[in-house]
Coordinates of C-alpha atoms and ligand atoms in Angstrom, one line a residue:
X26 CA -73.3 -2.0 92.1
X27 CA -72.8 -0.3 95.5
X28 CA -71.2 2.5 97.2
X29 CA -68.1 1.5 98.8
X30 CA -68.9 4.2 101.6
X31 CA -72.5 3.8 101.8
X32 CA -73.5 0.9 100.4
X33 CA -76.2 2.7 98.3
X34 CA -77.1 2.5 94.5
X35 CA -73.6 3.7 92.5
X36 CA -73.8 5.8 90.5
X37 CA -70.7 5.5 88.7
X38 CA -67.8 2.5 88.8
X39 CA -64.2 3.5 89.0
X40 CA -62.1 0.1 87.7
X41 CA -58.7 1.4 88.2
X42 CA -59.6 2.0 91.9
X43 CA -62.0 -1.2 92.3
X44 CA -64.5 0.7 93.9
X45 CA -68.3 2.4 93.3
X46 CA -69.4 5.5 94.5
X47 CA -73.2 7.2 94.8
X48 CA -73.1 10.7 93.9
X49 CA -72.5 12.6 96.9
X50 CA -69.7 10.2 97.8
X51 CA -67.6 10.5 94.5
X52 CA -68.2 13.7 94.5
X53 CA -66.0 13.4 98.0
X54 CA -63.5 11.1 96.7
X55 CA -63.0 13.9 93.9
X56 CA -62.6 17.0 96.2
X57 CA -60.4 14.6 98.1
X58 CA -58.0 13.6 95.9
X59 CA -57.5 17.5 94.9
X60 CA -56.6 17.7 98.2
X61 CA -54.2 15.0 98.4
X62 CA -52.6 16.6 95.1
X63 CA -52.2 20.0 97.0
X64 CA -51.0 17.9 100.0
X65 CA -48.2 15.9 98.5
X66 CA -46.8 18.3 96.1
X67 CA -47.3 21.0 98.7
X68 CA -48.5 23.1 95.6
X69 CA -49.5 25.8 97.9
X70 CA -50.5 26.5 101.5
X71 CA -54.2 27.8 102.8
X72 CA -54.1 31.3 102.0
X73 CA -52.4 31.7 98.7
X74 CA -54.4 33.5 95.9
X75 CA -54.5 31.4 92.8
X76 CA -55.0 32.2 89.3
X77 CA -56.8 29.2 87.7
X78 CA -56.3 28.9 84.0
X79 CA -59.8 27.9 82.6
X80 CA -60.2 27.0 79.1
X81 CA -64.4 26.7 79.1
X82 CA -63.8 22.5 78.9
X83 CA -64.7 20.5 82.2
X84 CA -61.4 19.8 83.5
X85 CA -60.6 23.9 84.5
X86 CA -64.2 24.4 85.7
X87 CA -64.3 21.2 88.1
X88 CA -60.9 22.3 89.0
X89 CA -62.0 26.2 90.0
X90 CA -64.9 24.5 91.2
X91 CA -63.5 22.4 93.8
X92 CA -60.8 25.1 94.9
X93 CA -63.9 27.8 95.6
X94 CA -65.4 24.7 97.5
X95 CA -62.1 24.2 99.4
X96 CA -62.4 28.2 100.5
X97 CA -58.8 28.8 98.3
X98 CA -59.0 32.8 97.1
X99 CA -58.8 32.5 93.1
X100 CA -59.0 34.5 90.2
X101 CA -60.1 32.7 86.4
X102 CA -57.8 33.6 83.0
X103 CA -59.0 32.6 80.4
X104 CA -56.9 33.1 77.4
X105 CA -58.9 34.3 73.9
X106 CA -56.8 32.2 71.1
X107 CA -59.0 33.8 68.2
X108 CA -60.2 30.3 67.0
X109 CA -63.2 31.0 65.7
X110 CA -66.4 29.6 67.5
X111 CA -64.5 27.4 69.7
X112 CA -62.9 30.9 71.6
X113 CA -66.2 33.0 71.7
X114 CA -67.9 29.6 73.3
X115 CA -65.3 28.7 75.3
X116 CA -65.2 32.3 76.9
X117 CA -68.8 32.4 77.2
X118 CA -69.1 29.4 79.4
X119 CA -66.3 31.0 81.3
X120 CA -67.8 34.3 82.0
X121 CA -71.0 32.5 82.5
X122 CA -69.3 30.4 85.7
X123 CA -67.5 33.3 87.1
X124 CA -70.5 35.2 86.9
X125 CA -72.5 32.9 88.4
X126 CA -70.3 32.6 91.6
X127 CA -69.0 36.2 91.8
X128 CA -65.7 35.4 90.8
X129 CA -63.2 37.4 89.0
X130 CA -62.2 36.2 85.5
X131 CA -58.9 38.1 84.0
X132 CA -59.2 37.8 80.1
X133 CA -55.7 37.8 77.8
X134 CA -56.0 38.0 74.2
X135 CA -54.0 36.1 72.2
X136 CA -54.0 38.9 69.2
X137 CA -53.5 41.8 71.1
X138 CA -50.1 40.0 72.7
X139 CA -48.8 38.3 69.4
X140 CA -50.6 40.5 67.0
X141 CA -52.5 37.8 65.1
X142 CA -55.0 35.3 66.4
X143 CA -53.5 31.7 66.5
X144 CA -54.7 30.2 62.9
X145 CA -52.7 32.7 62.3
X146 CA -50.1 32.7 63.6
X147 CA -49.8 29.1 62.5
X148 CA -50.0 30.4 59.0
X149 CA -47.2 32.7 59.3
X150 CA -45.0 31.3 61.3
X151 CA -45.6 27.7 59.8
X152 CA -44.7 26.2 63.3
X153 CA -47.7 23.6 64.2
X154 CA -50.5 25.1 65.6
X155 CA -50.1 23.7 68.9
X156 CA -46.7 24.7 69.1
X157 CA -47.0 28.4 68.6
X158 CA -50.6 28.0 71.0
X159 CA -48.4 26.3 73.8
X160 CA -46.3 28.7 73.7
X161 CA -48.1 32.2 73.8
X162 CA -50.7 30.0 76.8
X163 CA -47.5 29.8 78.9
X164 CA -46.4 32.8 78.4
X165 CA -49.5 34.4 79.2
X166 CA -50.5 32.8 82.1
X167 CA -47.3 33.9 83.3
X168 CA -47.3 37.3 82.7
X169 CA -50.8 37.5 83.5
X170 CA -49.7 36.0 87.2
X171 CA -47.4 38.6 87.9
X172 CA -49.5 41.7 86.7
X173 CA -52.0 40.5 88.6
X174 CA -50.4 39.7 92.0
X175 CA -50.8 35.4 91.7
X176 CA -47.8 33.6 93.0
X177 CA -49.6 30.3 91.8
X178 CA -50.9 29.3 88.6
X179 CA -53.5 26.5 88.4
X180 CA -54.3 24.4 85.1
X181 CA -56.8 21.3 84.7
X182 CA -54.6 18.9 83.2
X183 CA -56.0 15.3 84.7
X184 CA -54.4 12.1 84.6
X185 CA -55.0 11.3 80.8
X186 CA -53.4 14.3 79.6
X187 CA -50.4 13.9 81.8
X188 CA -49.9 10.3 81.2
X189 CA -50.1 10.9 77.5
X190 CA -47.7 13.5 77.5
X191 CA -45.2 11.3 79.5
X192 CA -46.2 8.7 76.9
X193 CA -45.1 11.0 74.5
X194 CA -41.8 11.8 75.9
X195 CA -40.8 8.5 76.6
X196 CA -41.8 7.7 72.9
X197 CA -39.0 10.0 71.7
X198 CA -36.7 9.9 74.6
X199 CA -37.1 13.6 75.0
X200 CA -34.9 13.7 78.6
X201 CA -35.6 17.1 78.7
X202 CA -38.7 16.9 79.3
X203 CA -38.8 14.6 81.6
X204 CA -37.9 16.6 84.1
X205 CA -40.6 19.4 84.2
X206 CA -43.1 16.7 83.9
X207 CA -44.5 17.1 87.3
X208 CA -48.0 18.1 89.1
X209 CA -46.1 21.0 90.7
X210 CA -43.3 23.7 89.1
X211 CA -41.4 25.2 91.1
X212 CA -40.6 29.2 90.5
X213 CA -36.9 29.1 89.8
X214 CA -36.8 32.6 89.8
X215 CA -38.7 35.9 90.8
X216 CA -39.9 36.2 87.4
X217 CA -41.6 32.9 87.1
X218 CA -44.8 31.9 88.9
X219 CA -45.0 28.6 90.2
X220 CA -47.0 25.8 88.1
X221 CA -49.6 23.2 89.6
X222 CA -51.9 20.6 87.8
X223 CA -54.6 19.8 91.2
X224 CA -56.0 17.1 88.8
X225 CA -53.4 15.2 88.3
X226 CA -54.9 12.2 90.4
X227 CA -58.5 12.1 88.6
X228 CA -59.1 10.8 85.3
X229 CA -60.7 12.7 82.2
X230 CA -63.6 10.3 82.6
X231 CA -64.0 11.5 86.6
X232 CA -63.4 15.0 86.0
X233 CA -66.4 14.9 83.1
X234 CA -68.9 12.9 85.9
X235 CA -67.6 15.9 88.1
X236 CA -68.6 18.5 86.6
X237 CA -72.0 16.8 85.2
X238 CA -73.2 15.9 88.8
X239 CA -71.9 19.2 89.8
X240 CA -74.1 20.8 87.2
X241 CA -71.3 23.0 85.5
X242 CA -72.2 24.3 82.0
X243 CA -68.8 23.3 79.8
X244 CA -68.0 23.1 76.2
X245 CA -68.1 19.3 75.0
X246 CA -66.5 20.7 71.7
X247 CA -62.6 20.0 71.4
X248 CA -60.4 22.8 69.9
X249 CA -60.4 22.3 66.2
X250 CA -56.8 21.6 65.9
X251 CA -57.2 18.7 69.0
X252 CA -57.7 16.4 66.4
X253 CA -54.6 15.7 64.3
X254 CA -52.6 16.8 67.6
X255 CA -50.4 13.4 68.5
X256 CA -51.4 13.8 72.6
X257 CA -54.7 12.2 70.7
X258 CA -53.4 9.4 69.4
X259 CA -51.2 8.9 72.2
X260 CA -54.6 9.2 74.7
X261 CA -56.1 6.6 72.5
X262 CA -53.3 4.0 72.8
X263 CA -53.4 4.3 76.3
X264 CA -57.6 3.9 76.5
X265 CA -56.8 0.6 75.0
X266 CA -54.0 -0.6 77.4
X267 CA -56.3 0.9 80.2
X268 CA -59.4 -1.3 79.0
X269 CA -57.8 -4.6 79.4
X270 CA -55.5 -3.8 82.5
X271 CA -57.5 -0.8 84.2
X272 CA -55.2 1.0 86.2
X273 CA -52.4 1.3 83.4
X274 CA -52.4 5.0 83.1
X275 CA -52.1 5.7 86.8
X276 CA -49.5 3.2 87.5
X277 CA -47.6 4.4 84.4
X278 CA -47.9 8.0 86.0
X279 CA -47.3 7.2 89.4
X280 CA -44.6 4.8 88.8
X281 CA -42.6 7.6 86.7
X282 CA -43.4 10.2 89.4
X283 CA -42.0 8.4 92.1
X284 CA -39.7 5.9 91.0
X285 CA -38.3 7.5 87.9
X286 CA -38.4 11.2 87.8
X287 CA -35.5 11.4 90.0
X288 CA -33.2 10.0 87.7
X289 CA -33.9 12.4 85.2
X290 CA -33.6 15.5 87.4
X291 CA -30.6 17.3 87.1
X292 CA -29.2 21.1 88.2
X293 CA -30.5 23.3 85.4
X294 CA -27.1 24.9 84.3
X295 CA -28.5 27.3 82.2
X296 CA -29.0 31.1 83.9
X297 CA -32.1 32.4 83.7
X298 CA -32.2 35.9 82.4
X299 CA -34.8 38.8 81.7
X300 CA -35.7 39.4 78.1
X301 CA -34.8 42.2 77.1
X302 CA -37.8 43.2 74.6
X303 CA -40.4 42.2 77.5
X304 CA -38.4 41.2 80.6
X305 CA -40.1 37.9 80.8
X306 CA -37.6 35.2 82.0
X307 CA -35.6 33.3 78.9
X308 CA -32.6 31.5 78.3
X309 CA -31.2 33.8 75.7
X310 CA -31.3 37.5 75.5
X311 CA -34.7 37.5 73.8
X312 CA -37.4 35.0 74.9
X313 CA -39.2 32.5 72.4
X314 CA -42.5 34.7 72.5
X315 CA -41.1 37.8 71.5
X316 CA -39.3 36.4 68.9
X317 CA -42.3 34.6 67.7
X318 CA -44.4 38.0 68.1
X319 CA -41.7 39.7 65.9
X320 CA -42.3 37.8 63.0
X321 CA -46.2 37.5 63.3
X322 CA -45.6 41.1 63.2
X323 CA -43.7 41.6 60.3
X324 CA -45.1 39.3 58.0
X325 CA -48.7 40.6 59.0
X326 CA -48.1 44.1 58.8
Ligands
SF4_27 S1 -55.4 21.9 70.7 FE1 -56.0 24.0 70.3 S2 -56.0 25.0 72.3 FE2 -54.8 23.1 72.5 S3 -52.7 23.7 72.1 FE3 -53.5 23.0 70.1 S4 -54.3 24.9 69.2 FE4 -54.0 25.3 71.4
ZN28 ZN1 -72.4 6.5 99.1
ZN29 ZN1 -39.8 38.6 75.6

């Protein structure tokens, strides 16, 4: 196999895109398409500070990675859910990469916002795990935005994760969702900071040969509660589909994203409103993750 650019030994094969690269050359292609992401979705021009959400896992670190690379100002969160070992790894190999580069890494806890760490929480509120997670992670990274002077917030989520969560929502017909599923958010108000997903071109399998040839220390170890979570049954169908025709995920993505998003968009006619226990921005008078936080508090106390 050889390097489509140099014609050298390749180091790694990417099917979907019929090519080959040697190191130094996917590691080009890679910073590239992050650029291309940034580009099309105009998630944000030269100059903004960012706040990259980074979870410990190679997808956020190749992603903070590549925007120190590009020159971009950007601040790490990293958000302490209180799982056990996973958290106090996962922040270690955060603090560890910030440290290492001189960068700044803002650190929310989970329990100090919601009053109970999320097993907890789960326990509690008997929501599913990931439900009560997702929300206090969104809620956080927003709030921790705005303290902290980001108008942009960052994640890692590649192509996998965002072709199984449109997977997911086509499943169940969820036409709400449809919507918001896109690699850049826009703020709809002064409250809310805007969203972007740099990786949405790049596959989990490129982001992993990323961060290996770029020598970042990540966790390998998934969240405990990944496993029964349906996004991993939904990934694994779509492995399959992507063996035989490779190229399934991004054309199932891509398609969506340009031919059919439109047709679900539609003007939001719900008013956006502060909340008025925290003065985050909800659709009711008191937003989800207060509520939430009230009755983690009262049954825990
Ligand atoms: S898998 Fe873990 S980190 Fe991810 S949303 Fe679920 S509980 Fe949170
Ligand atoms: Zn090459
Ligand atoms: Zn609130």
């Amino acid at each position: 196999m050889k390097c489509r650019k140099c014609g050298g030994s390749a180091a790694l094969e990417l099917r979907r895109h019929n090519a080959a690269f040697c190191s130094p050359h996917f590691l080009e292609f890679f910073q590239k398409q992050v650029r291309e992401a940034i580009r099309h979705h105009r998630m944000f021009p030269p100059g903004t500070p960012i706040l990259v959400a980074v979870s410990g896992g190679k997808d956020s670190l190749a992603l903070w990675d590549v925007l120190l690379g590009e020159g971009y100002e950007t601040a790490g969160l990293y958000l302490d859910l209180g799982i056990s070992e996973y958290s106090v790894e996962s922040k270690a190999k955060c603090e560890a990469f910030a440290a290492a580069r001189g960068q700044k890494l803002i650190v929310e806890r989970v329990v100090d916002a919601v009053g109970a760490p999320i097993p907890v929480v789960q326990q509690v509120t008997r929501r599913p795990t990931c439900s009560g997670c997702g929300l206090s992670k969104r809620y956080l990274m927003n709030r921790a935005a705005l303290q902290h002077g980001y108008p942009v917030v960052a994640t890692g989520h590649n192509l996998d994760d965002e072709a199984a969560t449109l997977f997911g929502s086509v499943m169940h017909w969820q036409t709400d969702a449809l919507p918001r599923q896109s690699p850049a958010l826009a703020s709809t108000h002064p409250k809310l900071v805007r969203r972007v997903k740099p990786l949405y071109r790049l596959s989990e399998l490129e982001t992993a040969a990323y961060a290996f040839l770029r020598g970042i220390d990540y966790i390998v170890e998934e969240c405990p509660f990944a496993q029964g979570a349906t996004s991993i049954a939904h990934k694994e169908t779509l492995n399959r589909l992507e063996e035989t025709s490779p190229g399934s995920k991004h054309n199932f993505l891509f398609g969506f994203l340009e031919r059919a998003r439109p047709a679900f968009e539609r003007v939001e006619d719900v008013a956006l409103q502060e909340c008025t226990s925290c003065g985050q921005v909800t659709t009711g008078a008191v937003c989800a993750f207060c509520k939430m936080a009230d009755l983690v508090k009262r049954r825990t106390s």
